[in-house]
């Protein structure tokens, strides 16, 4: 009796989520110290203390009717949006003001809101494999068609030639995610410039607007001092979707924002549509207490040393065991080549050692597996002997 | 460049929201004490102190990685869902367990999740006018068709004869809202029994499943000791959408739940679909801190005496001035007959006195206006002389 669309969705339901639930089941049986759950991007670093202090101060000093009430605009509190715009302008030399910012229920909420606002049935949305599998569901929610650019397994930078060929008059949006889930790759400034040039050219050729949607939950997680270019500066029709899930370790609180710059085509209309979409999709507004929290914590620095140690330890450990992978520059994922072509089978074998990893098929990139290293350092260290046994099994 | 669907949505955008924003604008000009904003159901009663204490205790005692992390299941924390099920069972003699409860981003999020799970394009959803205008948008999000039962302006109880005639083989769901927005009417047990009998009959006649969705943000706001029947006890295919927005005055925090009883057709499948819909629509999970807050505050009683005083004062005040309306039994709305047929014109006239009220057209019931009396008592008292001038203008 459920809808046909949902029948399919349930059947192809997230392998990541299923594995995360399986991890919790195994932890109950074997003890969590004996389960090596690399399945979900659920940060292991606690939210900074500033979050706790901010909440307590807000509770003591703000009128609860305002603090927990509907916001005047569905876009969120004006003061919060001003503070975010100012902070972005300071960091990236942009020129946003409050109207360019819409507070969202995390990045996932933001992506749904912007796709609902843009997509007509049959419109195409391009994503570069490997990509976060939910992009397909989000696009399908609005009867859009996800068009894949095949993975470049040499360095996992986007294949720009194929990208150019796949842009059609029906292309409405491109989703990029840098630092990338699942590869940890950061797109260089040169890549962004080339991508922007292709988009400009194709917009002119077809007389269309093509929006570049930058999904940025991992912006603050970049290692070795690498720069993550701010995309609105390279291409006018850029929309940014941000989340505090990873930067402040608040994934359960569902707080993020969209940036729609004045330079984007039909900016004003699009901002209006996003406002209405926020309401009618049932978000209504981003959770109010958390809006105020992120304002209070705008200058908090994400401590990436924790993830960095995990990154080094897992990457070096696996390389030494003979596994094949590139070193991530950002986010908290390692994308490892499966020693056998059928990576689902490899994941099943790993599970026999209580190692939970996600098949690359979930990211449109079979033959690889994703390991989320946002876990305790002990998990990494203790997993390595198990990975050693697994490597031996495959004669690595 | 925005999607065609959104073009229409933006054009017909919520008059309520527009008015709420207008109210804030006027307040800045004239001072909030001189603006009588009855536009939005944004509770004026602060959240109980227990909310504040619960949050502080959670911050001090829970592991932030868990408190602010993704929940193991998209349905929410297991302990929270158990506590809610137990509480419902105790209050209403039901037999729910945790799997029957899915935590949602308010009632609006819950309704979107359940409609996404149920509706195929062209499926019909029936609502009784006057109804909350968003039902139309929520249904349209999934290409469903909202079918209206015309208003019974005598007592605003549902027209059951017309209801029976409007059920078709395509009817997938009915949305009821009792206590009702915008009328304040509570459906009696007799009404519910008759409605259930009609649904049973039609299910048998067409060999279909018809789900009764009970939208219950106002359950705790019932006056004069009136009982609000718990609908799952009357009809097996009932789904309840609850929100803490009004009962705990937390509308901005976006926290509620869906109940899908075992007795509902395809219950297990539907629960699975709701889980997936929660994820792919971008909610992911209901805000985690607030999930724990509502668990801690399950035994808080909503203080309705504040709204009750407003209800009596506004109702009696307007009746004495010659306005025509029925006395609300629940919620915090008064639905008043416009002295002229064109109630939008009447709302415009009211606005000249800085009185903000919403046209009944927004609820599919032209000729009436809605007044949300979840405002300060002073607003009510001070508005009455303005209403008197307005009444005089129409020779009431």
JSON list of N, CA and C in Angstrom, two decimals, chain B residues 138-170:
[
{"chain": "B", "resi": 138, "resn": "UNK", "atom": "N", "xyz": [1.26, 20.12, 0.86]},
{"chain": "B", "resi": 138, "resn": "UNK", "atom": "CA", "xyz": [1.87, 18.84, 1.22]},
{"chain": "B", "resi": 138, "resn": "UNK", "atom": "C", "xyz": [1.43, 17.74, 0.26]},
{"chain": "B", "resi": 139, "resn": "UNK", "atom": "N", "xyz": [0.14, 17.75, -0.08]},
{"chain": "B", "resi": 139, "resn": "UNK", "atom": "CA", "xyz": [-0.38, 16.74, -1.00]},
{"chain": "B", "resi": 139, "resn": "UNK", "atom": "C", "xyz": [0.21, 16.93, -2.38]},
{"chain": "B", "resi": 140, "resn": "UNK", "atom": "N", "xyz": [0.27, 18.16, -2.81]},
{"chain": "B", "resi": 140, "resn": "UNK", "atom": "CA", "xyz": [0.81, 18.49, -4.12]},
{"chain": "B", "resi": 140, "resn": "UNK", "atom": "C", "xyz": [2.30, 18.14, -4.23]},
{"chain": "B", "resi": 141, "resn": "UNK", "atom": "N", "xyz": [3.02, 18.21, -3.12]},
{"chain": "B", "resi": 141, "resn": "UNK", "atom": "CA", "xyz": [4.45, 17.82, -3.15]},
{"chain": "B", "resi": 141, "resn": "UNK", "atom": "C", "xyz": [4.65, 16.43, -3.76]},
{"chain": "B", "resi": 142, "resn": "UNK", "atom": "N", "xyz": [3.67, 15.56, -3.57]},
{"chain": "B", "resi": 142, "resn": "UNK", "atom": "CA", "xyz": [3.80, 14.17, -4.04]},
{"chain": "B", "resi": 142, "resn": "UNK", "atom": "C", "xyz": [2.83, 13.88, -5.17]},
{"chain": "B", "resi": 143, "resn": "UNK", "atom": "N", "xyz": [2.39, 14.97, -5.83]},
{"chain": "B", "resi": 143, "resn": "UNK", "atom": "CA", "xyz": [1.49, 14.88, -6.98]},
{"chain": "B", "resi": 143, "resn": "UNK", "atom": "C", "xyz": [0.16, 14.23, -6.65]},
{"chain": "B", "resi": 144, "resn": "UNK", "atom": "N", "xyz": [-0.22, 14.30, -5.39]},
{"chain": "B", "resi": 144, "resn": "UNK", "atom": "CA", "xyz": [-1.57, 13.89, -4.99]},
{"chain": "B", "resi": 144, "resn": "UNK", "atom": "C", "xyz": [-2.56, 15.00, -5.28]},
{"chain": "B", "resi": 145, "resn": "UNK", "atom": "N", "xyz": [-3.85, 14.67, -5.19]},
{"chain": "B", "resi": 145, "resn": "UNK", "atom": "CA", "xyz": [-4.91, 15.64, -5.47]},
{"chain": "B", "resi": 145, "resn": "UNK", "atom": "C", "xyz": [-5.71, 15.84, -4.20]},
{"chain": "B", "resi": 146, "resn": "UNK", "atom": "N", "xyz": [-5.78, 17.07, -3.72]},
{"chain": "B", "resi": 146, "resn": "UNK", "atom": "CA", "xyz": [-6.57, 17.34, -2.53]},
{"chain": "B", "resi": 146, "resn": "UNK", "atom": "C", "xyz": [-8.04, 17.49, -2.91]},
{"chain": "B", "resi": 147, "resn": "UNK", "atom": "N", "xyz": [-8.88, 16.70, -2.28]},
{"chain": "B", "resi": 147, "resn": "UNK", "atom": "CA", "xyz": [-10.33, 16.76, -2.52]},
{"chain": "B", "resi": 147, "resn": "UNK", "atom": "C", "xyz": [-10.98, 17.37, -1.28]},
{"chain": "B", "resi": 148, "resn": "UNK", "atom": "N", "xyz": [-11.75, 18.43, -1.51]},
{"chain": "B", "resi": 148, "resn": "UNK", "atom": "CA", "xyz": [-12.35, 19.14, -0.39]},
{"chain": "B", "resi": 148, "resn": "UNK", "atom": "C", "xyz": [-13.76, 18.69, -0.09]},
{"chain": "B", "resi": 149, "resn": "UNK", "atom": "N", "xyz": [-14.09, 18.56, 1.17]},
{"chain": "B", "resi": 149, "resn": "UNK", "atom": "CA", "xyz": [-15.49, 18.47, 1.58]},
{"chain": "B", "resi": 149, "resn": "UNK", "atom": "C", "xyz": [-15.88, 19.88, 2.02]},
{"chain": "B", "resi": 150, "resn": "UNK", "atom": "N", "xyz": [-16.98, 20.37, 1.49]},
{"chain": "B", "resi": 150, "resn": "UNK", "atom": "CA", "xyz": [-17.33, 21.78, 1.71]},
{"chain": "B", "resi": 150, "resn": "UNK", "atom": "C", "xyz": [-17.63, 22.06, 3.19]},
{"chain": "B", "resi": 151, "resn": "UNK", "atom": "N", "xyz": [-17.46, 23.30, 3.61]},
{"chain": "B", "resi": 151, "resn": "UNK", "atom": "CA", "xyz": [-17.64, 23.60, 5.04]},
{"chain": "B", "resi": 151, "resn": "UNK", "atom": "C", "xyz": [-19.11, 23.57, 5.47]},
{"chain": "B", "resi": 152, "resn": "UNK", "atom": "N", "xyz": [-19.31, 23.11, 6.66]},
{"chain": "B", "resi": 152, "resn": "UNK", "atom": "CA", "xyz": [-20.62, 23.17, 7.31]},
{"chain": "B", "resi": 152, "resn": "UNK", "atom": "C", "xyz": [-20.58, 24.39, 8.22]},
{"chain": "B", "resi": 153, "resn": "UNK", "atom": "N", "xyz": [-21.11, 25.50, 7.73]},
{"chain": "B", "resi": 153, "resn": "UNK", "atom": "CA", "xyz": [-20.91, 26.75, 8.47]},
{"chain": "B", "resi": 153, "resn": "UNK", "atom": "C", "xyz": [-21.87, 26.90, 9.65]},
{"chain": "B", "resi": 154, "resn": "UNK", "atom": "N", "xyz": [-22.72, 25.91, 9.86]},
{"chain": "B", "resi": 154, "resn": "UNK", "atom": "CA", "xyz": [-23.60, 25.97, 11.04]},
{"chain": "B", "resi": 154, "resn": "UNK", "atom": "C", "xyz": [-22.78, 25.74, 12.32]},
{"chain": "B", "resi": 155, "resn": "UNK", "atom": "N", "xyz": [-22.08, 24.61, 12.35]},
{"chain": "B", "resi": 155, "resn": "UNK", "atom": "CA", "xyz": [-21.30, 24.32, 13.56]},
{"chain": "B", "resi": 155, "resn": "UNK", "atom": "C", "xyz": [-19.87, 23.86, 13.24]},
{"chain": "B", "resi": 156, "resn": "UNK", "atom": "N", "xyz": [-19.52, 23.86, 11.97]},
{"chain": "B", "resi": 156, "resn": "UNK", "atom": "CA", "xyz": [-18.18, 23.47, 11.51]},
{"chain": "B", "resi": 156, "resn": "UNK", "atom": "C", "xyz": [-17.79, 22.04, 11.87]},
{"chain": "B", "resi": 157, "resn": "UNK", "atom": "N", "xyz": [-18.79, 21.20, 12.13]},
{"chain": "B", "resi": 157, "resn": "UNK", "atom": "CA", "xyz": [-18.53, 19.77, 12.22]},
{"chain": "B", "resi": 157, "resn": "UNK", "atom": "C", "xyz": [-18.44, 19.25, 10.78]},
{"chain": "B", "resi": 158, "resn": "UNK", "atom": "N", "xyz": [-17.76, 18.12, 10.54]},
{"chain": "B", "resi": 158, "resn": "UNK", "atom": "CA", "xyz": [-17.59, 17.65, 9.16]},
{"chain": "B", "resi": 158, "resn": "UNK", "atom": "C", "xyz": [-18.93, 17.24, 8.53]},
{"chain": "B", "resi": 159, "resn": "UNK", "atom": "N", "xyz": [-19.06, 17.51, 7.24]},
{"chain": "B", "resi": 159, "resn": "UNK", "atom": "CA", "xyz": [-20.25, 17.07, 6.49]},
{"chain": "B", "resi": 159, "resn": "UNK", "atom": "C", "xyz": [-20.04, 15.62, 6.07]},
{"chain": "B", "resi": 160, "resn": "UNK", "atom": "N", "xyz": [-20.61, 14.70, 6.81]},
{"chain": "B", "resi": 160, "resn": "UNK", "atom": "CA", "xyz": [-20.29, 13.29, 6.58]},
{"chain": "B", "resi": 160, "resn": "UNK", "atom": "C", "xyz": [-20.96, 12.72, 5.33]},
{"chain": "B", "resi": 161, "resn": "UNK", "atom": "N", "xyz": [-22.12, 13.24, 4.97]},
{"chain": "B", "resi": 161, "resn": "UNK", "atom": "CA", "xyz": [-22.79, 12.75, 3.74]},
{"chain": "B", "resi": 161, "resn": "UNK", "atom": "C", "xyz": [-21.93, 13.09, 2.52]},
{"chain": "B", "resi": 162, "resn": "UNK", "atom": "N", "xyz": [-21.52, 14.35, 2.45]},
{"chain": "B", "resi": 162, "resn": "UNK", "atom": "CA", "xyz": [-20.69, 14.76, 1.33]},
{"chain": "B", "resi": 162, "resn": "UNK", "atom": "C", "xyz": [-19.36, 14.00, 1.35]},
{"chain": "B", "resi": 163, "resn": "UNK", "atom": "N", "xyz": [-18.84, 13.78, 2.53]},
{"chain": "B", "resi": 163, "resn": "UNK", "atom": "CA", "xyz": [-17.59, 13.02, 2.70]},
{"chain": "B", "resi": 163, "resn": "UNK", "atom": "C", "xyz": [-17.74, 11.65, 2.04]},
{"chain": "B", "resi": 164, "resn": "UNK", "atom": "N", "xyz": [-18.80, 10.96, 2.36]},
{"chain": "B", "resi": 164, "resn": "UNK", "atom": "CA", "xyz": [-19.03, 9.61, 1.82]},
{"chain": "B", "resi": 164, "resn": "UNK", "atom": "C", "xyz": [-19.08, 9.64, 0.30]},
{"chain": "B", "resi": 165, "resn": "UNK", "atom": "N", "xyz": [-19.74, 10.66, -0.23]},
{"chain": "B", "resi": 165, "resn": "UNK", "atom": "CA", "xyz": [-19.84, 10.77, -1.70]},
{"chain": "B", "resi": 165, "resn": "UNK", "atom": "C", "xyz": [-18.49, 11.05, -2.35]},
{"chain": "B", "resi": 166, "resn": "UNK", "atom": "N", "xyz": [-17.64, 11.70, -1.65]},
{"chain": "B", "resi": 166, "resn": "UNK", "atom": "CA", "xyz": [-16.37, 12.11, -2.26]},
{"chain": "B", "resi": 166, "resn": "UNK", "atom": "C", "xyz": [-15.27, 11.06, -2.16]},
{"chain": "B", "resi": 167, "resn": "UNK", "atom": "N", "xyz": [-15.53, 10.00, -1.41]},
{"chain": "B", "resi": 167, "resn": "UNK", "atom": "CA", "xyz": [-14.54, 8.92, -1.35]},
{"chain": "B", "resi": 167, "resn": "UNK", "atom": "C", "xyz": [-14.62, 8.14, -2.67]},
{"chain": "B", "resi": 168, "resn": "UNK", "atom": "N", "xyz": [-13.47, 7.96, -3.30]},
{"chain": "B", "resi": 168, "resn": "UNK", "atom": "CA", "xyz": [-13.42, 7.27, -4.58]},
{"chain": "B", "resi": 168, "resn": "UNK", "atom": "C", "xyz": [-12.39, 6.14, -4.49]},
{"chain": "B", "resi": 169, "resn": "UNK", "atom": "N", "xyz": [-12.31, 5.31, -5.54]},
{"chain": "B", "resi": 169, "resn": "UNK", "atom": "CA", "xyz": [-11.27, 4.27, -5.52]},
{"chain": "B", "resi": 169, "resn": "UNK", "atom": "C", "xyz": [-9.86, 4.86, -5.45]},
{"chain": "B", "resi": 170, "resn": "UNK", "atom": "N", "xyz": [-9.73, 6.12, -5.76]},
{"chain": "B", "resi": 170, "resn": "UNK", "atom": "CA", "xyz": [-8.42, 6.77, -5.72]},
{"chain": "B", "resi": 170, "resn": "UNK", "atom": "C", "xyz": [-8.10, 7.40, -4.36]}
]
